[in-house]
CSV table of C-alpha atoms in Angstrom, one decimal:
chain,number,residue,atom,x,y,z
A,250,MET,CA,104.6,78.7,95.0
A,251,GLU,CA,103.0,81.4,92.8
A,252,LEU,CA,99.4,81.9,93.5
A,253,ILE,CA,98.8,84.9,91.2
A,254,LYS,CA,100.6,85.6,88.0
A,255,ALA,CA,99.3,88.5,86.0
A,256,GLU,CA,101.1,89.9,83.0
A,257,GLY,CA,100.4,93.0,81.0
A,258,ILE,CA,96.9,93.6,82.2
A,259,GLU,CA,95.1,96.4,80.5
A,260,LYS,CA,91.5,97.7,80.9
A,261,GLU,CA,90.3,100.7,79.1
A,262,TYR,CA,87.2,102.7,79.8
A,263,GLU,CA,86.2,106.1,78.4
A,264,HIS,CA,88.1,108.3,80.9
A,265,PHE,CA,90.3,105.7,82.5
A,266,LYS,CA,92.8,102.8,81.7
A,267,ILE,CA,94.7,100.2,83.6
A,268,GLN,CA,98.1,100.4,82.1
A,269,ASN,CA,100.3,97.3,81.8
A,270,PHE,CA,99.6,95.9,85.3
A,271,SER,CA,101.7,92.9,86.2
A,272,LEU,CA,101.8,91.0,89.5
A,273,THR,CA,103.4,87.8,90.8
A,274,LEU,CA,102.3,86.9,94.3
A,275,SER,CA,103.5,83.9,96.2
A,276,GLU,CA,101.9,82.1,99.2
A,277,GLY,CA,102.2,83.5,102.7
A,278,LYS,CA,101.8,87.1,101.8
A,279,LEU,CA,99.5,89.9,102.9
A,280,PHE,CA,99.6,92.2,99.8
A,281,GLY,CA,98.0,95.6,99.7
A,282,ILE,CA,97.0,97.6,96.6
A,283,LEU,CA,96.9,101.3,97.6
A,284,GLY,CA,95.9,104.4,95.7
A,285,PRO,CA,93.6,107.4,95.7
A,286,ASN,CA,90.0,107.1,94.7
A,287,GLY,CA,89.7,106.2,91.1
A,288,SER,CA,93.1,104.7,90.8
A,289,GLY,CA,92.0,101.3,89.6
A,290,LYS,CA,92.2,99.2,92.9
A,291,SER,CA,88.7,97.7,92.7
A,292,THR,CA,89.1,97.2,88.9
A,293,ILE,CA,92.3,95.1,89.4
A,294,ILE,CA,90.5,92.9,91.9
A,295,LYS,CA,87.6,92.4,89.7
A,296,ILE,CA,89.8,91.4,86.9
A,297,LEU,CA,91.9,89.0,88.9
A,298,THR,CA,88.7,87.4,90.3
A,299,GLY,CA,87.0,87.0,87.0
A,300,GLN,CA,84.3,89.6,87.6
A,301,ILE,CA,85.2,91.6,84.5
A,302,LEU,CA,87.4,90.9,81.5
A,303,PRO,CA,90.6,92.8,80.8
A,304,SER,CA,91.2,94.4,77.4
A,305,LYS,CA,94.6,92.7,77.3
A,306,GLY,CA,96.8,90.4,79.4
A,307,ASN,CA,97.3,87.0,80.8
A,308,ILE,CA,96.3,85.8,84.3
A,309,ASP,CA,96.8,82.6,86.3
A,310,VAL,CA,95.1,82.4,89.8
A,311,LEU,CA,95.8,79.1,91.7
A,312,GLY,CA,96.2,77.3,88.4
A,313,THR,CA,93.0,78.7,86.9
A,314,ASN,CA,92.4,81.3,84.2
A,315,PRO,CA,89.7,83.9,85.4
A,316,ILE,CA,89.5,85.2,81.8
A,317,ARG,CA,88.5,81.9,80.2
A,318,ASP,CA,86.9,80.1,83.3
A,319,PRO,CA,85.9,82.6,86.0
A,320,ILE,CA,83.6,80.0,87.7
A,321,LYS,CA,86.6,77.7,88.3
A,322,THR,CA,88.6,80.6,89.8
A,323,LYS,CA,85.8,81.5,92.1
A,324,GLU,CA,85.6,78.0,93.3
A,325,LYS,CA,89.0,78.2,94.6
A,326,ILE,CA,89.3,81.7,96.2
A,327,GLY,CA,87.4,83.9,98.7
A,328,ILE,CA,86.1,87.3,97.8
A,329,ILE,CA,84.9,90.3,99.9
A,330,PRO,CA,83.7,93.0,97.5
A,331,GLU,CA,83.6,96.6,98.5
A,332,GLN,CA,80.0,97.4,98.1
A,333,GLU,CA,78.1,94.2,97.6
A,334,SER,CA,75.7,93.1,100.3
A,335,PRO,CA,74.5,89.5,101.0
A,336,PRO,CA,71.0,88.5,99.8
A,337,SER,CA,68.6,90.7,101.7
A,338,PHE,CA,65.8,88.2,101.8
A,339,LEU,CA,67.8,85.5,103.7
A,340,THR,CA,68.7,85.1,107.3
A,341,VAL,CA,72.4,85.1,108.4
A,342,THR,CA,72.2,81.4,109.0
A,343,GLU,CA,70.3,80.7,105.8
A,344,TYR,CA,72.9,82.6,103.8
A,345,LEU,CA,75.9,80.8,105.3
A,346,GLU,CA,74.1,77.5,104.8
A,347,PHE,CA,73.6,78.5,101.1
A,348,ILE,CA,77.4,79.2,100.8
A,349,ALA,CA,78.3,76.0,102.5
A,350,LYS,CA,76.0,74.0,100.0
A,351,VAL,CA,77.4,75.8,97.0
A,352,ARG,CA,80.9,75.1,98.1
A,353,LYS,CA,80.1,71.5,99.1
A,354,LEU,CA,81.6,71.8,102.5
A,355,SER,CA,81.9,69.0,104.9
A,356,HIS,CA,81.0,69.6,108.5
A,357,ALA,CA,79.1,72.7,107.4
A,358,LYS,CA,77.2,73.1,110.6
A,359,THR,CA,80.4,73.2,112.6
A,360,LYS,CA,82.0,75.7,110.4
A,361,ILE,CA,78.9,77.9,110.5
A,362,HIS,CA,78.7,77.8,114.2
A,363,HIS,CA,82.4,78.8,114.4
A,364,TRP,CA,82.0,81.9,112.4
A,365,LEU,CA,78.8,82.9,114.1
A,366,ASP,CA,80.7,82.6,117.4
A,367,PHE,CA,83.9,84.2,116.2
A,368,LEU,CA,82.2,87.2,114.7
A,369,GLU,CA,79.6,87.5,117.5
A,370,LEU,CA,76.7,87.0,115.1
A,371,LYS,CA,74.8,84.5,117.2
A,372,THR,CA,72.1,87.1,118.3
A,373,GLU,CA,71.6,88.0,114.6
A,374,LYS,CA,71.8,84.4,113.2
A,375,ASP,CA,68.0,84.4,112.5
A,376,SER,CA,67.8,88.0,111.5
A,377,ILE,CA,66.8,88.9,107.9
A,378,ILE,CA,70.0,90.4,106.3
A,379,LYS,CA,68.2,93.5,105.0
A,380,ASN,CA,67.6,94.6,108.6
A,381,LEU,CA,71.2,94.3,109.7
A,382,SER,CA,73.6,97.3,110.1
A,383,ARG,CA,76.3,97.8,107.5
A,384,GLY,CA,78.9,96.6,109.9
A,385,THR,CA,77.1,93.3,110.6
A,386,LYS,CA,76.6,92.7,106.9
A,387,GLN,CA,80.4,93.2,106.5
A,388,LYS,CA,80.9,90.6,109.2
A,389,VAL,CA,78.6,88.1,107.3
A,390,LEU,CA,80.7,88.8,104.2
A,391,PHE,CA,83.9,88.0,106.0
A,392,ALA,CA,82.3,84.7,107.1
A,393,GLN,CA,81.3,83.6,103.6
A,394,ALA,CA,84.8,84.5,102.3
A,395,PHE,CA,86.7,82.4,104.8
A,396,ILE,CA,84.3,79.6,105.7
A,397,HIS,CA,85.9,77.2,103.1
A,398,GLU,CA,89.5,78.1,104.2
A,399,PRO,CA,90.6,79.2,100.8
A,400,LYS,CA,94.4,79.4,100.0
A,401,LEU,CA,93.8,82.9,98.5
A,402,VAL,CA,91.4,85.7,99.5
A,403,PHE,CA,90.7,88.9,97.8
A,404,ILE,CA,89.3,91.8,99.9
A,405,ASP,CA,88.2,95.3,98.7
A,406,GLU,CA,88.4,97.6,101.6
A,407,PRO,CA,88.5,95.0,104.5
A,408,LEU,CA,87.6,97.1,107.4
A,409,VAL,CA,85.0,99.5,106.1
A,410,ASN,CA,81.8,99.8,108.2
A,411,LEU,CA,83.5,97.8,111.1
A,412,ASP,CA,83.7,99.4,114.6
A,413,PRO,CA,87.3,99.8,116.2
A,414,LEU,CA,87.0,96.6,118.3
A,415,VAL,CA,86.0,94.4,115.3
A,416,GLN,CA,88.7,96.1,113.2
A,417,LYS,CA,91.4,95.1,115.7
A,418,LYS,CA,90.1,91.5,115.8
A,419,MET,CA,90.0,91.1,112.1
A,420,LYS,CA,93.3,92.6,111.5
A,421,SER,CA,94.8,90.0,113.9
A,422,PHE,CA,92.8,87.3,112.2
A,423,LEU,CA,94.2,88.3,108.7
A,424,GLN,CA,97.8,88.3,109.9
A,425,GLU,CA,97.3,84.9,111.6
A,426,TYR,CA,95.6,83.5,108.4
A,427,VAL,CA,98.7,84.5,106.4
A,428,ALA,CA,101.0,83.1,108.9
A,429,LYS,CA,99.5,79.7,108.2
A,430,GLY,CA,100.7,79.9,104.6
A,431,ASN,CA,97.7,81.4,103.0
A,432,THR,CA,97.7,84.6,101.0
A,433,ILE,CA,95.5,87.8,101.1
A,434,LEU,CA,95.4,90.5,98.4
A,435,LEU,CA,93.5,93.6,99.7
A,436,SER,CA,92.8,97.0,98.4
A,437,THR,CA,92.4,100.0,100.6
A,438,HIS,CA,92.8,103.8,100.8
A,439,ILE,CA,93.3,103.5,104.7
A,440,LEU,CA,97.1,103.8,104.8
A,441,SER,CA,97.4,103.0,108.5
A,442,THR,CA,95.7,99.7,108.0
A,443,ALA,CA,98.1,98.8,105.1
A,444,GLU,CA,101.1,100.0,107.1
A,445,GLU,CA,100.1,97.9,110.2
A,446,ILE,CA,99.2,94.5,108.4
A,447,CYS,CA,100.7,94.3,104.9
A,448,ASP,CA,104.0,92.7,104.1
A,449,GLU,CA,104.2,94.2,100.6
A,450,ILE,CA,102.3,96.9,98.7
A,451,CYS,CA,101.9,98.4,95.3
A,452,ILE,CA,100.6,102.1,94.9
A,453,LEU,CA,98.5,102.9,91.9
A,454,LYS,CA,97.7,106.2,90.2
A,455,ASN,CA,95.5,106.4,87.2
A,456,GLY,CA,95.8,102.7,86.6
A,457,LYS,CA,99.6,102.8,86.6
A,458,ILE,CA,102.0,101.3,89.3
A,459,LEU,CA,104.1,103.9,90.8
A,460,PHE,CA,105.7,101.7,93.5
A,461,ARG,CA,106.0,98.0,94.3
A,462,GLY,CA,107.8,96.8,97.4
A,463,SER,CA,107.8,96.0,101.1
A,464,ILE,CA,106.4,98.5,103.8
A,465,SER,CA,110.1,98.9,105.1
A,466,GLU,CA,111.2,99.9,101.5
A,467,SER,CA,108.4,102.5,101.3
A,468,LYS,CA,109.6,104.1,104.5
A,469,LYS,CA,113.4,104.3,103.8
A,470,GLU,CA,113.3,108.0,103.3
A,471,LYS,CA,110.1,108.8,105.2
A,472,LYS,CA,108.8,108.5,108.7
A,473,ASN,CA,105.6,106.7,107.7
A,474,LEU,CA,103.8,105.2,104.7
A,475,GLU,CA,101.4,108.3,104.6
A,476,ASP,CA,104.3,110.7,103.9
A,477,PHE,CA,105.7,108.4,101.3
A,478,PHE,CA,102.3,107.9,99.6
A,479,VAL,CA,101.5,111.6,99.5
A,480,GLU,CA,104.9,112.6,98.1
A,481,LEU,CA,104.7,109.8,95.4
A,482,ILE,CA,101.1,110.9,94.3
A,483,GLU,CA,102.0,114.6,94.3
A,484,ASN,CA,105.1,114.1,92.2
A,485,GLU,CA,103.0,112.0,89.8
A,486,ASN,CA,100.5,114.9,89.6
């Protein structure tokens, strides 16, 4: 089953352009969008999730059109943006209760309790979000993205701000989530993370796809993804 079908996506800014980006992604995949800073990774995620409009192209996400009806798309997916922070004036529990209400979740208290426990947030559950560390805010964003168990989740830099122990736990969680038949699309510039957890990747440079394939395909002639990535980008330069 195709969860994402994007064709001929373009987005033009004054000094940057997404160039004819197309992507078909089926269920049960952990797909990584890689590239140097400014390559268009975050822009692609924002377009696919209905946060910004493309200049051209057609998109279907879980049977919805994020160009014409972004709210419908957002109802069906989970999103962890790169830099956004949860509302600073709410406590952790209040924020998750708000998310549960917006998403009309049944057994909301049970699900909130699960995520507070899983992410070791119980001691911060009554803390005002503005007083939390960046790593703790990132954990709260993980909780809001997965609390409704969406079939498709978009994550921009999934492990930023998390300590090594939490990173390990969340990498395992992401792999297990995909093993259940769900799909995750993430963007990152941390190549070791992509090499460890992704099934497939694409590599962007200046808004253009330079490579699309499996991790094993990317390493056919190189010892690791980093060597392949560096050579590909340098050759493009």
